[in-house]
Structure formats: structure tokens, C-alpha cells
Amino acid sequence: MIIKLPENISNQIAAGEVVERPASVVKELVENSIDAGATKISVEIVNAGKDLIKVIDNGKGIESSDIELLFERHATSKIKTLDDIYSIYSLGFRGEALASIASVSRVIVVSKTTDDDNAKKVTYYDNKIQNIDTCSGIVGTSISVSDIFYNTPVRYKFLETSSREKSKILALMTRLSISRPDIAFTMIIDGKEEFRTDGSGKLFNVLHRIYGASLSSKIIEFNSDNDLFKISGYISKPEYTKGSKALQVLFVNGRYVESKDLSKAIVNAYEGLLMVHRHPAYFINIDMPADSVDVNIHPQKIEIKLENFDAISTKLFNLVKETLYKYKQVRTFDVEKIAVAKEEVKKEEILSDATKKIFEKNMKNNSDIDFYIPNLEEDESKLETVDLKYLDMLNDFKFSDETVEVSEDKEVYEEISFDNDVDSFEDVIDISDENDSEEVVYNEPEKYDENIYSNLDVVGQLFKTFIITQKDDVSFFIDQHAAHERVMFERFMAEFRNQSFGSQYLISPYEYEFKFDDLDIIDRAIGFLENLRVDVEKINDRKYKFTSVPVFEMPLEIDDIVNILDNFKDNFEKSFELLLKPKITMRACKSAVKAGDTLSKEEISELINSLKSLNNPMTCPHGRPIMFEITKKEFEKLFKRIV
Ligand code: ADP
Ligand code: MG
């Protein structure tokens, strides 16, 4: 028997799509505020939004005649015909959100338009409008959503811990704030202001206010414009990395999107500058005509299709690379900043046990993290976990998706009295009008100095590992292995590109059998071997005999070649250069001087001379820094000659 579902039930089913969790409510409400033209939006949550979500805006308000329709499905003021969908610029237009939210929570809407003498106040729960009232207020809308899922306990049960739900809301609000620097957002969590942006339209200000100076002092601004699209934003210097991808944010026409391919293009530009498992931060917007972007009717969808995708992706890669290499990449040492960071770490004492645990885990084995310089040659792979950890922590426990797990003592859902109503609507006036004391402006970083390695006075060798040099009022500490490794790597890569390396006969020929039959791919593999000047004799379609190996200062081991061939089928689309790079890196690592090798002054000068001819040689091929600088002034501060 087919029956027509009562409207309240179909609303609750629809709510399952729109209202998955508190963060989805926040998203819908804030997007409505943005659509209403608000320039100030305040979001307040209590108990991760499970108890209360309150969004206040100074938008155009809801017309009196619309009030009764607010909670009906497919009630929207934003489109009138189907065609409108394709030209729409507003964020929502399905007219489903408020109906869905109201079907699973208790909602109070207070709103006033310029035409109204008074604000109206509507209370909705248990599938109907309970009350419509008037009250005083200013133009704008305030929507309070409390007791989410009070009537669908199963859904309530499936919510994640408060700390996770909270971090989802924070991540969302962060993205929204970043996508709209022209809107002043205030985020209040359990009565405490989490962040407040200034609505100045400057993305830099938003980033500074949300992530603080530890990020904003490490980012580079860039932009580029052509007929088809415009790219702008900030990328982090290679020295600023995170353990997660939480600070990688991409927008298209101001709308948050996710694109694995575009992310890859951006991150690939950092190649050789980052340690493994470390992720740069970026905040990039691509502007293009609306009709070049595949309109997604589904509001939750963040995957995109773009016209001119390849051109955009290539441009992104080149632009990021250019930007990175334009600026100085030498790590600097700042006594004050390190002191501040240490102070922050001390705050762990007042943090929750859970947060403490994270700290302890991260601090373990890194007791003197500021000066932690990893022990090199033995195992390069160990290095990945140490870089700039403590700065990372200060951000991570607050903003990344790797949430701090806090034990939930409130397992059972308690009904919360509906009477603790919205505060007076007057608080709209307060949105963001607080004194914004801290004014920080973007400073273009120092440009890369082509002569950085020129005229360095060699002071000597430290711990048989570091070379100390000085120029003017700056001392430069160079990691001898990292530096030499980079020099050797560049030399070998150049030899490969110019085909100017030698080859050497094997004592006994090596017989190799491909583990697959695809003749085209085998052909490509043989092409690769010829590029490496390996002499190949065919035994049959799959079986070959190799009689020589290439020599990059030392012969490349046959095992390295076999390793590439064994994995060739999965990688045949990659360039030969890319396939060879890891092997050349290994070869460079083995050829380079080691920590513990005593170097003569002549050898040091020769090494520095070789660095000079390279293009911005600031990291070894594994991404470790080659050079660290400490100014005379920093030394003076350390010794309290100046304060
Ligand atoms: P949609 O956004 O898809 O139109 P919603 O259910 O989210 O549907 O909202 C329904 C309607 O309520 C909107 O079309 C708009 O007219 C009105 N509305 C909701 N929130 C606000 C707000 N903050 N300010 C002004 N109007 C709003
Ligand atoms: Mg909406």
C-alpha cells in the first residue's frame, strides 16, 4: 500500500540530507546571512552546537509576508524559475534548509527589514509555528537553533564527540571567513570569542586573526591575471609546514572547493623544498567567469569541474614555484619568537589532560626542539617527524582536523529548557564593533639574494658537521652534507639531461624478465634504459640482457635500475627524469661528504663555490635546509648586550 508521508516526516527525511550535524546547520544559516547581503555575521555555539547555534547578521532581513513561509519546504526567495538556477550567484536556492533544520530542532527567528517598524520574532518547534511576536531590534536577522535532534534521538546519538563536532564548525567558519574577507565574522564558542575578522576585505588580516603571527609572518602573497582566469592568494614559505593538510584552502569564485589535481599542482611546486609528510599552507582563489565552472546544484558538493583545467593547473604550478624561488629561503633565528613559542608551550599546564597528552606525544624525544638538528646520513627517513614541531602544535591542537579527543562525560542527552531564550536582539549592534586594536600588515618577504653565497668568510667547521661563515652582520651556518648533497644532485641531474654521464660494463651481464606482457610499456621501459646508456640485448619479448650501467661519479647500482623496471608498469606515464630522481638523490647522498668528515678550508671554499652556481640552493633534495642564518643582533640579544 502506497501512502503519502505526512509533511513533518518528509521534512525530517529531507533534514537527513541537509542537517547532518551542527556544522551543517551553521553552514546553512551563515550562507543565508551571506545571501542576505550581511557584512557582519556573528556565530555562537554552545556545546559544539548541540545545545545552541545562534547566527546573527546585519543583512536585509526577512519580509513580514515571508515569515510564515520560512519553514515550508521549497520556500525560497532566491529563484523563481528553473532557468534562474544557472545564473544564480547566491549560495542556497533550494528553500530546504530552514524547513529541514526546524523539523529537527527548536528555532527562534528574529528579523527586521528597513520597511518594518519593529522586528518580528517567530518561534517554531514540534512541526509548527508556536508564536509570532514583535520586539525591538535593528535591521538584520538572528536565528537561534537549539536542542538539535531533540525529536530524532537516534540521529543525536550518531553525532561525534563535542570536540570533533566543534572542530568541524571551526573548520567551516575558518573557510567561510577566509572566502569572504569583506565580511566581519565573529565566532563565539561556549561564551568565549574564538576569533573575529575585521571585514576589511583583506585576506591577510583574516589569516592573521585566525592563525596568528606564526602563520602570517610566513606567507607570501601572489597573484596573476589573464583573459581566462585570475589567481590570487597566499602560500607559505617552505619553512612553514604542517603535519596535516588542514591549511590548504582553495576557492573558485570565492567558493570553497576541493580538487586533488589542483592541490597536487600547488604542492608539486614545493618539490625538493619540503620534508616528507610535511604539508605547506595555501589560501588561493581562482576567479573565472561563472559559466566556465560546472554549477553544482547539490549544495554540499565541493568537487568542481573547470573549463581550461590544464591551463589553470599549469599556471598554478608555475606561479607557486616562481613565487617560492623569488624570495629568500634561508631559515632565520629569532630569539624573541622562540621565547614566545616556549612561553606558549608552558601554557600546557593550564590545558586539559587530553591536550596535554598531545603535547607530550609531540614533545617526546624533542626536548630541545628549537635547535634540534637531525642526525643525518644514517637514516634520512627519520627526519620527517622533527621539523618545526612545536610551532605546529600551537596551531594544530586548535585548528587542524586532527582533533584533540576530550572525554565526553555527557553521554545522555539532557533536555535543555527551551525557555533560555535568545538574548535581546540588540546584540546585533555589537557584531564586530569592538575595538580592533591589533593592526598587522603584510610585509613582502626579503627577495632571494643571488649573491648569497658570494663573499662569505669561512670561520670554520663546527662539530665536523656545520660550516660557519659570515658576511657583514650575518653569520651563516651551513650543513655540509645537505649542501654537498644538493650540489651533487644538481650535477647528476644536469649530466642526465645533457646525456653527458658515462657508463661502465658490468662484470657479468644481468638478465631481466619483465613481469608483464604489455609490449608498448616494455618498449617505453627499453627507451628509458637507452636514456640511461644501459646496453640492452633482447632475449625474447619479455626477457633482456643488460651489459652496462650508467655512472654518476659512481656507477648506478643495477638493483636501482631493476627496482625502477619492476615498478615501471604503474609509473610508465611519468617522465624518465621523475623516475630517476629518487635514485639520483640516493647517489648524491652517497657521494656527498658526511657529518663527521673533517673539511679543509679549500674544500669548504670549493663547496661554497659550487653552491654559488645553483639556482636558489636552499635545501637538500630531501627538503632539509642547507643554511641557517643568525644575525649579529640576535647574538647581541642572546648575550643581553641589547634587549
Ligand atoms: P534558500 O536559502 O535555499 O532559499 P532556506 O530554507 O535556507 O532556503 O531559506 C529560506 C528563505 O528564508 C530564503 O530564501 C530567504 O528568503 C529567507 N532567509 C533565511 N535566512 C535569512 C537571513 N539570514 N536573512 C534574510 N532572509 C533569510
Ligand atoms: Mg539557504
XYZ file of C-alpha atoms and ligand atoms in Angstrom:
671
model
C 0.000 0.000 0.000
C 1.377 3.352 -1.001
C 0.743 6.187 1.409
C 1.728 9.786 1.194
C 4.068 10.651 4.048
C 2.913 13.382 6.372
C 4.837 16.564 5.773
C 6.605 16.508 9.134
C 8.069 13.097 8.338
C 9.161 14.005 4.822
C 10.778 17.114 6.290
C 12.672 15.019 8.763
C 13.832 12.735 5.986
C 14.934 15.717 3.916
C 16.669 17.021 7.024
C 18.870 13.969 6.930
C 20.403 15.366 3.747
C 20.713 18.951 4.795
C 21.210 18.665 8.529
C 23.741 16.009 9.229
C 25.334 17.670 12.203
C 25.637 21.048 13.912
C 28.214 22.184 11.359
C 25.687 21.756 8.548
C 23.224 23.968 10.409
C 25.913 26.610 10.833
C 26.703 26.357 7.133
C 23.106 26.844 6.028
C 22.447 29.709 8.414
C 25.635 31.570 7.578
C 25.100 31.091 3.856
C 21.631 32.568 4.260
C 23.161 35.541 6.041
C 25.667 35.978 3.233
C 22.885 35.727 0.649
C 21.008 38.406 2.594
C 23.919 40.769 1.965
C 25.208 40.816 5.528
C 28.548 42.490 6.180
C 28.671 41.376 9.786
C 27.884 37.880 10.918
C 28.235 36.515 14.398
C 28.104 32.797 15.098
C 27.760 31.494 18.592
C 27.709 27.857 19.598
C 27.165 26.153 22.918
C 28.295 22.586 23.487
C 29.571 22.232 19.940
C 26.221 23.448 18.619
C 24.391 20.535 20.155
C 22.717 22.835 22.666
C 22.646 26.101 20.762
C 23.621 27.600 17.443
C 22.918 31.258 17.060
C 23.665 33.263 13.958
C 23.144 36.996 13.927
C 23.547 39.110 10.813
C 23.034 42.662 9.626
C 21.599 41.569 6.290
C 18.445 42.826 4.659
C 16.111 40.903 6.945
C 13.068 38.770 6.201
C 9.945 40.421 4.904
C 6.864 40.180 7.117
C 4.923 38.436 4.393
C 7.591 35.738 4.166
C 7.687 34.862 7.824
C 5.040 32.175 7.642
C 6.644 30.549 4.633
C 10.098 30.355 6.187
C 9.705 26.837 7.460
C 7.983 25.393 4.423
C 9.911 23.219 2.051
C 10.849 24.649 -1.312
C 10.159 28.109 0.006
C 12.880 30.356 -1.301
C 13.072 33.987 -2.246
C 16.080 33.378 -4.438
C 14.803 31.758 -7.625
C 11.509 31.824 -9.395
C 12.101 29.735 -12.494
C 14.283 26.745 -13.284
C 16.488 28.880 -15.534
C 17.442 31.006 -12.570
C 19.437 28.082 -11.226
C 22.030 28.513 -13.935
C 22.633 32.187 -13.416
C 22.412 32.178 -9.678
C 25.104 33.722 -7.554
C 23.526 33.051 -4.171
C 24.731 30.135 -2.070
C 21.406 28.460 -1.417
C 18.284 28.394 -3.503
C 16.502 25.136 -2.799
C 14.432 26.546 0.017
C 15.022 23.454 2.071
C 17.408 24.418 4.793
C 15.203 26.215 7.281
C 12.385 23.693 6.873
C 14.809 20.857 7.469
C 16.516 22.483 10.417
C 13.214 23.418 12.042
C 11.921 19.862 11.701
C 14.671 18.528 13.959
C 15.283 21.383 16.401
C 13.743 24.373 18.059
C 14.119 27.609 16.181
C 13.644 31.242 17.022
C 13.918 33.768 14.235
C 14.088 37.467 14.949
C 14.244 39.684 11.892
C 13.689 43.207 10.757
C 13.806 44.832 7.323
C 14.120 48.527 6.577
C 10.383 48.600 5.914
C 9.478 47.275 9.353
C 8.829 49.433 12.378
C 9.528 46.555 14.696
C 11.344 43.265 14.468
C 9.276 40.121 14.306
C 10.037 37.130 16.417
C 8.899 33.684 15.373
C 9.184 30.580 17.476
C 8.969 27.222 15.759
C 9.111 23.696 17.096
C 7.158 20.442 17.067
C 6.341 20.989 13.402
C 4.566 24.270 13.772
C 4.937 27.927 14.387
C 4.308 28.312 18.097
C 4.303 32.008 18.319
C 4.769 35.199 16.318
C 5.603 38.342 18.215
C 7.109 41.725 17.689
C 10.073 43.124 19.547
C 12.554 45.910 19.202
C 15.578 45.403 17.041
C 17.654 46.723 14.204
C 17.741 45.632 10.577
C 19.033 42.124 10.227
C 18.262 38.597 11.277
C 19.037 36.452 14.261
C 18.348 32.750 14.144
C 18.739 30.507 17.176
C 18.664 26.778 16.748
C 18.604 24.837 19.953
C 18.292 21.229 21.009
C 19.251 19.830 17.643
C 17.773 16.365 17.017
C 15.643 16.570 20.174
C 12.947 14.628 18.369
C 15.239 12.258 16.482
C 17.302 10.720 19.300
C 18.947 8.192 17.008
C 20.482 10.978 14.993
C 21.578 12.710 18.129
C 23.318 9.545 19.191
C 25.255 9.402 15.958
C 26.815 12.794 16.494
C 30.507 12.646 17.173
C 32.154 13.861 20.345
C 31.721 17.529 21.119
C 35.353 18.248 20.373
C 35.020 16.756 16.906
C 31.751 18.481 16.149
C 33.268 21.712 17.393
C 36.316 21.381 15.215
C 34.100 20.770 12.183
C 32.299 24.016 12.913
C 35.591 25.808 13.407
C 36.967 24.445 10.148
C 33.825 25.579 8.341
C 33.844 29.039 9.902
C 37.506 29.386 9.105
C 36.855 28.593 5.459
C 33.892 30.929 5.275
C 35.870 33.733 6.890
C 38.761 33.197 4.514
C 36.474 33.099 1.495
C 34.846 36.389 2.452
C 37.381 38.816 3.919
C 34.833 41.548 3.195
C 32.518 40.169 5.852
C 33.303 40.641 9.543
C 32.793 37.282 11.202
C 32.754 36.680 14.925
C 32.990 33.161 16.263
C 31.959 32.580 19.849
C 32.342 29.179 21.439
C 30.783 28.491 24.828
C 30.732 32.156 25.646
C 34.303 32.812 24.620
C 35.344 34.636 21.485
C 37.367 32.262 19.332
C 38.163 34.697 16.548
C 36.904 37.838 14.957
C 37.700 39.072 11.484
C 37.568 42.721 10.568
C 35.606 42.745 7.319
C 38.277 44.946 5.757
C 38.339 42.826 2.618
C 41.950 41.868 3.226
C 42.591 38.150 3.232
C 45.850 38.747 5.037
C 44.034 40.264 8.008
C 41.731 37.276 8.181
C 44.618 34.832 8.158
C 46.447 36.787 10.805
C 43.425 36.972 13.046
C 42.626 33.316 12.735
C 46.048 31.723 12.708
C 48.179 34.394 14.320
C 51.657 35.624 13.522
C 53.165 32.156 13.410
C 51.436 31.789 10.042
C 51.012 35.361 8.866
C 54.733 36.079 9.149
C 55.487 33.060 6.976
C 53.265 33.584 3.973
C 53.894 35.075 0.576
C 51.304 36.998 -1.395
C 50.969 36.404 -5.101
C 48.606 36.944 -7.973
C 48.303 36.600 -11.687
C 45.765 37.660 -14.201
C 44.949 36.648 -17.754
C 41.923 36.696 -20.017
C 40.581 33.392 -18.793
C 41.160 33.413 -15.078
C 42.717 35.257 -12.189
C 44.678 33.561 -9.431
C 45.492 35.213 -6.128
C 46.224 34.383 -2.531
C 48.936 33.365 -0.125
C 51.278 30.428 0.083
C 53.507 29.516 2.987
C 57.258 29.716 2.750
C 58.820 26.266 2.663
C 59.961 26.678 6.247
C 56.351 26.739 7.435
C 54.812 23.317 7.160
C 52.104 21.374 8.926
C 51.585 17.759 9.796
C 48.186 17.836 8.092
C 46.622 19.440 5.051
C 44.265 21.497 7.182
C 45.728 24.787 5.986
C 45.363 24.084 2.286
C 42.394 26.037 1.108
C 41.263 26.575 -2.440
C 38.385 28.713 -3.650
C 36.842 29.168 -7.037
C 34.996 32.447 -7.349
C 35.096 32.752 -3.574
C 33.536 29.381 -3.002
C 35.402 26.664 -1.139
C 36.233 23.716 -3.377
C 38.304 20.591 -3.165
C 40.367 19.448 -6.098
C 43.008 16.783 -5.716
C 44.566 17.704 -9.044
C 44.843 21.396 -8.349
C 46.214 20.698 -4.867
C 48.796 18.453 -6.419
C 49.821 21.169 -8.862
C 50.329 23.583 -5.985
C 52.162 21.180 -3.708
C 54.348 19.833 -6.540
C 55.766 23.305 -6.889
C 57.342 22.814 -3.446
C 59.214 19.771 -4.696
C 62.590 19.407 -3.046
C 61.805 22.113 -0.520
C 59.774 20.100 1.962
C 60.462 17.125 4.129
C 58.312 14.048 3.623
C 54.902 14.093 5.317
C 55.047 17.846 5.774
C 52.412 19.987 4.091
C 52.611 23.640 3.091
C 49.781 26.074 3.760
C 47.990 27.844 0.945
C 44.943 30.023 0.586
C 44.246 30.509 -3.074
C 41.318 31.872 -5.002
C 40.724 31.331 -8.684
C 38.362 33.805 -10.288
C 36.784 32.901 -13.584
C 33.521 33.527 -15.430
C 30.671 31.699 -13.709
C 29.835 29.848 -16.917
C 33.291 28.241 -17.013
C 32.599 26.489 -13.737
C 30.323 23.491 -13.586
C 27.417 24.645 -11.449
C 26.727 22.156 -8.744
C 23.077 22.005 -7.930
C 23.793 19.980 -4.828
C 24.693 22.403 -2.062
C 27.061 20.056 -0.258
C 29.162 19.331 -3.303
C 32.601 20.785 -3.260
C 34.159 18.902 -6.149
C 34.420 21.046 -9.233
C 34.782 20.901 -12.964
C 36.542 23.789 -14.625
C 36.954 24.851 -18.196
C 40.641 25.294 -19.124
C 41.578 22.977 -16.297
C 45.022 22.109 -17.678
C 45.923 25.719 -18.254
C 44.878 26.596 -14.718
C 46.768 23.720 -13.207
C 49.959 24.508 -15.141
C 49.652 28.166 -14.264
C 49.202 27.337 -10.584
C 52.284 25.149 -10.580
C 54.462 27.733 -12.316
C 53.148 30.616 -10.295
C 53.726 28.932 -6.951
C 57.183 27.789 -7.993
C 58.150 31.239 -9.257
C 56.849 32.831 -6.092
C 58.749 30.440 -3.842
C 62.038 30.942 -5.637
C 61.649 34.692 -5.809
C 62.165 35.064 -2.095
C 64.865 34.355 0.387
C 64.532 30.904 1.835
C 67.268 30.917 4.425
C 65.987 29.870 7.830
C 66.398 32.663 10.327
C 66.825 32.600 14.049
C 64.798 34.968 16.169
C 65.464 34.890 19.899
C 62.209 36.618 20.782
C 59.968 34.436 18.690
C 61.456 31.312 20.133
C 60.986 32.716 23.619
C 57.332 33.420 22.853
C 56.812 29.954 21.456
C 58.305 28.447 24.578
C 56.002 30.512 26.745
C 53.084 29.181 24.757
C 54.253 25.657 25.271
C 54.305 26.310 29.003
C 50.616 27.036 28.814
C 50.141 23.320 28.585
C 49.905 23.419 32.344
C 46.509 25.018 32.164
C 45.310 22.887 29.297
C 43.097 19.883 29.550
C 44.578 16.459 30.119
C 43.749 15.452 26.587
C 45.556 18.396 25.076
C 48.453 17.755 27.391
C 48.735 14.268 26.053
C 49.070 15.588 22.534
C 51.764 17.958 23.676
C 53.620 15.234 25.453
C 53.432 12.969 22.474
C 54.819 15.658 20.239
C 57.459 16.841 22.637
C 58.757 13.362 23.305
C 62.314 12.896 22.103
C 62.390 16.528 21.118
C 63.217 18.134 24.421
C 65.253 20.894 22.838
C 63.240 21.228 19.757
C 64.317 24.709 18.675
C 67.807 23.549 17.980
C 67.005 20.033 17.053
C 69.220 19.168 14.174
C 68.654 15.669 12.998
C 71.434 13.192 12.638
C 71.800 12.736 9.009
C 73.228 10.086 6.872
C 72.233 7.109 8.933
C 68.595 7.352 8.168
C 67.150 10.198 6.175
C 63.681 8.860 6.691
C 63.774 9.527 10.419
C 63.969 13.204 9.704
C 60.426 13.597 8.632
C 58.986 13.889 12.103
C 61.046 16.646 13.604
C 60.791 19.827 11.592
C 59.359 22.801 13.475
C 57.143 20.577 15.548
C 56.432 22.843 18.395
C 55.201 25.748 16.315
C 52.996 23.281 14.599
C 51.499 22.090 17.817
C 50.449 25.535 18.805
C 48.322 25.652 15.712
C 47.401 22.064 15.452
C 45.598 21.477 18.643
C 43.455 24.429 17.915
C 42.594 24.232 14.286
C 43.528 21.105 12.466
C 41.208 18.268 11.739
C 43.309 16.051 13.950
C 41.153 16.868 16.864
C 42.071 16.584 20.455
C 39.940 13.900 21.951
C 38.233 15.048 25.117
C 36.333 12.545 27.159
C 32.636 13.008 26.999
C 31.028 12.946 30.373
C 27.690 13.914 28.980
C 26.685 10.653 27.378
C 22.985 11.003 27.845
C 21.096 13.687 26.116
C 19.512 16.015 28.601
C 16.607 18.114 27.590
C 17.502 21.711 27.837
C 14.798 24.084 28.741
C 13.575 25.975 25.756
C 12.940 28.993 27.907
C 16.525 30.146 27.944
C 15.614 32.226 25.001
C 17.655 34.337 22.604
C 19.149 37.273 24.402
C 17.846 40.621 23.451
C 18.131 41.135 19.747
C 20.030 44.291 20.449
C 23.233 42.315 20.398
C 23.171 42.612 16.626
C 24.595 46.053 17.158
C 27.614 44.589 18.859
C 28.724 42.470 15.964
C 32.337 43.227 15.308
C 32.184 46.773 16.550
C 34.707 46.104 19.250
C 37.951 47.987 19.013
C 40.198 46.147 16.648
C 43.433 47.022 18.288
C 45.885 44.789 16.526
C 46.718 46.105 13.070
C 49.081 43.916 11.123
C 50.018 44.434 7.519
C 51.534 42.092 5.006
C 55.235 42.668 4.565
C 56.702 41.407 1.362
C 59.433 38.954 2.375
C 63.033 39.645 1.508
C 63.829 38.759 -2.096
C 66.191 35.956 -2.875
C 69.735 37.260 -2.958
C 71.548 35.777 -5.929
C 74.824 36.599 -4.305
C 74.064 34.936 -1.032
C 76.959 32.510 -1.375
C 79.389 35.157 -2.620
C 82.000 36.757 -0.381
C 81.323 34.511 2.562
C 84.187 34.481 5.039
C 84.722 30.969 6.264
C 85.047 30.971 10.051
C 85.461 27.242 10.418
C 83.820 23.905 10.886
C 81.600 23.073 13.863
C 81.222 19.523 15.194
C 82.708 18.355 11.879
C 79.161 18.834 10.590
C 78.420 22.511 10.063
C 80.339 25.173 8.258
C 80.271 28.576 9.893
C 80.637 31.590 7.636
C 79.995 35.276 7.963
C 79.245 38.244 5.778
C 78.648 41.760 7.072
C 76.491 41.419 10.181
C 75.158 37.972 9.491
C 76.537 34.551 10.302
C 75.524 31.639 8.116
C 75.578 28.064 9.311
C 75.746 25.543 6.511
C 75.047 21.836 6.840
C 77.976 20.339 4.955
C 76.213 17.149 3.969
C 72.962 18.820 2.889
C 74.907 21.391 0.869
C 77.129 18.880 -0.846
C 74.220 16.564 -1.494
C 72.394 19.359 -3.307
C 75.493 20.158 -5.362
C 75.963 16.540 -6.373
C 72.268 16.096 -7.102
C 72.171 19.109 -9.423
C 75.356 17.934 -11.157
C 73.981 14.447 -11.742
C 70.624 15.729 -12.948
C 72.377 18.057 -15.380
C 74.511 15.169 -16.607
C 71.376 13.121 -17.131
C 69.607 15.911 -19.015
C 72.651 16.550 -21.217
C 73.334 12.861 -21.591
C 76.891 13.633 -20.559
C 77.351 10.889 -17.987
C 79.479 7.840 -18.585
C 78.691 4.159 -18.461
C 80.515 1.105 -17.279
C 80.375 -2.544 -18.248
C 79.021 -4.988 -15.731
C 81.400 -7.770 -14.705
C 78.687 -10.256 -15.516
C 75.623 -9.314 -17.624
C 72.287 -9.104 -15.862
C 69.291 -10.988 -17.176
C 65.959 -9.332 -16.582
C 62.454 -10.551 -17.280
C 59.539 -8.124 -17.311
C 56.681 -9.293 -15.140
C 54.053 -8.055 -17.599
C 53.285 -8.542 -21.269
C 52.286 -5.112 -22.474
C 54.755 -4.613 -25.332
C 54.168 -0.875 -25.609
C 55.105 -0.395 -21.997
C 58.095 -2.692 -22.333
C 59.164 -0.573 -25.309
C 58.978 2.527 -23.178
C 60.997 0.810 -20.478
C 63.682 -0.055 -23.010
C 63.633 3.595 -24.126
C 64.227 4.549 -20.532
C 67.209 2.182 -20.348
C 68.681 3.653 -23.523
C 68.366 7.096 -21.974
C 70.416 5.728 -19.124
C 73.000 4.362 -21.575
C 72.331 0.836 -20.428
C 73.342 -1.633 -23.156
C 70.411 -3.924 -23.761
C 70.268 -7.195 -25.647
C 66.900 -8.736 -26.386
C 66.484 -12.387 -25.499
C 62.756 -12.555 -26.167
C 59.729 -10.205 -25.880
C 59.927 -10.061 -22.121
C 63.490 -11.129 -21.437
C 66.504 -8.852 -21.829
C 70.174 -8.855 -21.011
C 71.831 -5.703 -19.594
C 75.565 -5.371 -20.015
C 76.282 -1.880 -18.663
C 75.123 0.687 -16.109
C 75.344 4.492 -16.069
C 77.964 6.224 -13.986
C 77.171 9.324 -11.962
C 80.507 9.752 -10.325
C 79.995 6.177 -9.171
C 78.103 3.544 -11.136
C 74.372 3.402 -10.521
C 73.622 0.058 -8.995
C 71.864 -2.472 -11.159
C 69.416 -3.021 -8.285
C 68.288 0.594 -8.601
C 67.569 0.086 -12.276
C 65.794 -3.197 -11.657
C 63.709 -1.511 -8.982
C 62.503 1.097 -11.484
C 61.704 -1.603 -14.050
C 59.816 -3.692 -11.502
C 57.522 -0.747 -10.847
C 57.516 0.551 -14.396
C 54.041 -0.604 -15.280
C 52.466 1.583 -12.593
C 54.644 4.550 -13.441
C 55.170 4.441 -17.181
C 53.330 7.711 -17.685
C 55.845 9.569 -15.568
C 58.812 11.229 -17.201
C 62.106 9.386 -17.185
C 63.545 12.212 -15.162
C 60.940 11.770 -12.479
C 61.545 8.031 -12.334
C 65.253 8.510 -11.975
C 65.180 11.320 -9.424
C 64.962 9.211 -6.257
C 67.890 7.092 -7.444
C 69.950 10.150 -8.282
C 69.093 11.553 -4.871
C 70.450 8.395 -3.279
C 73.527 8.525 -5.433
C 74.060 12.181 -4.449
C 73.581 11.328 -0.798
C 76.208 8.607 -1.021
C 78.684 10.756 -2.922
C 78.389 13.733 -0.600
C 80.616 14.478 2.361
C 79.150 13.275 5.620
C 78.687 14.747 9.045
C 81.873 13.812 10.846
C 84.130 14.406 7.826
C 86.804 16.949 8.515
C 86.930 19.517 5.704
C 89.914 21.687 4.829
C 89.422 25.406 4.169
C 89.981 24.705 0.475
C 87.314 22.030 0.424
C 84.904 24.362 2.193
C 85.589 27.142 -0.313
C 85.098 24.757 -3.183
C 81.783 23.594 -1.767
C 80.567 27.156 -1.330
C 81.726 27.981 -4.852
C 79.694 25.101 -6.232
C 76.610 26.313 -4.377
C 77.002 29.727 -5.995
C 76.295 28.422 -9.456
C 72.987 26.796 -8.462
C 69.588 28.416 -8.598
C 68.420 29.201 -5.057
C 70.084 26.197 -3.453
C 68.472 26.302 -0.042
C 67.519 22.720 0.630
C 68.986 19.299 0.031
C 66.999 17.074 -2.340
C 65.164 15.625 0.670
C 63.926 19.077 1.600
C 66.185 19.712 4.563
C 67.541 23.231 4.895
C 71.119 23.829 3.811
C 71.552 27.143 5.516
C 70.557 28.835 8.722
C 71.375 32.423 9.496
C 71.820 34.227 12.777
C 72.377 37.953 12.715
C 74.831 39.740 14.911
C 71.861 41.433 16.518
C 70.393 38.098 17.617
C 73.690 37.185 19.229
C 73.702 40.537 20.989
C 70.227 39.813 22.269
C 71.266 36.382 23.470
C 74.136 37.905 25.435
C 71.929 40.763 26.632
C 74.138 43.357 25.030
C 70.888 44.753 23.729
C 67.352 43.982 24.838
P 17.220 29.003 0.472
O 18.417 29.631 1.111
O 17.578 27.832 -0.343
O 16.370 29.999 -0.223
P 16.402 28.487 3.157
O 15.493 27.478 3.745
O 17.834 28.434 3.579
O 16.316 28.384 1.606
O 15.835 29.896 3.454
C 14.531 30.207 3.050
C 14.343 31.686 2.808
O 14.411 32.367 4.053
C 15.418 32.321 1.976
O 15.143 32.209 0.599
C 15.347 33.776 2.442
O 14.363 34.461 1.761
C 14.932 33.661 3.882
N 16.063 33.789 4.813
C 16.627 32.801 5.520
N 17.644 33.268 6.293
C 17.687 34.595 6.080
C 18.513 35.662 6.580
N 19.505 35.443 7.477
N 18.272 36.922 6.134
C 17.297 37.158 5.234
N 16.499 36.195 4.716
C 16.690 34.928 5.128
Mg 19.660 28.716 2.468
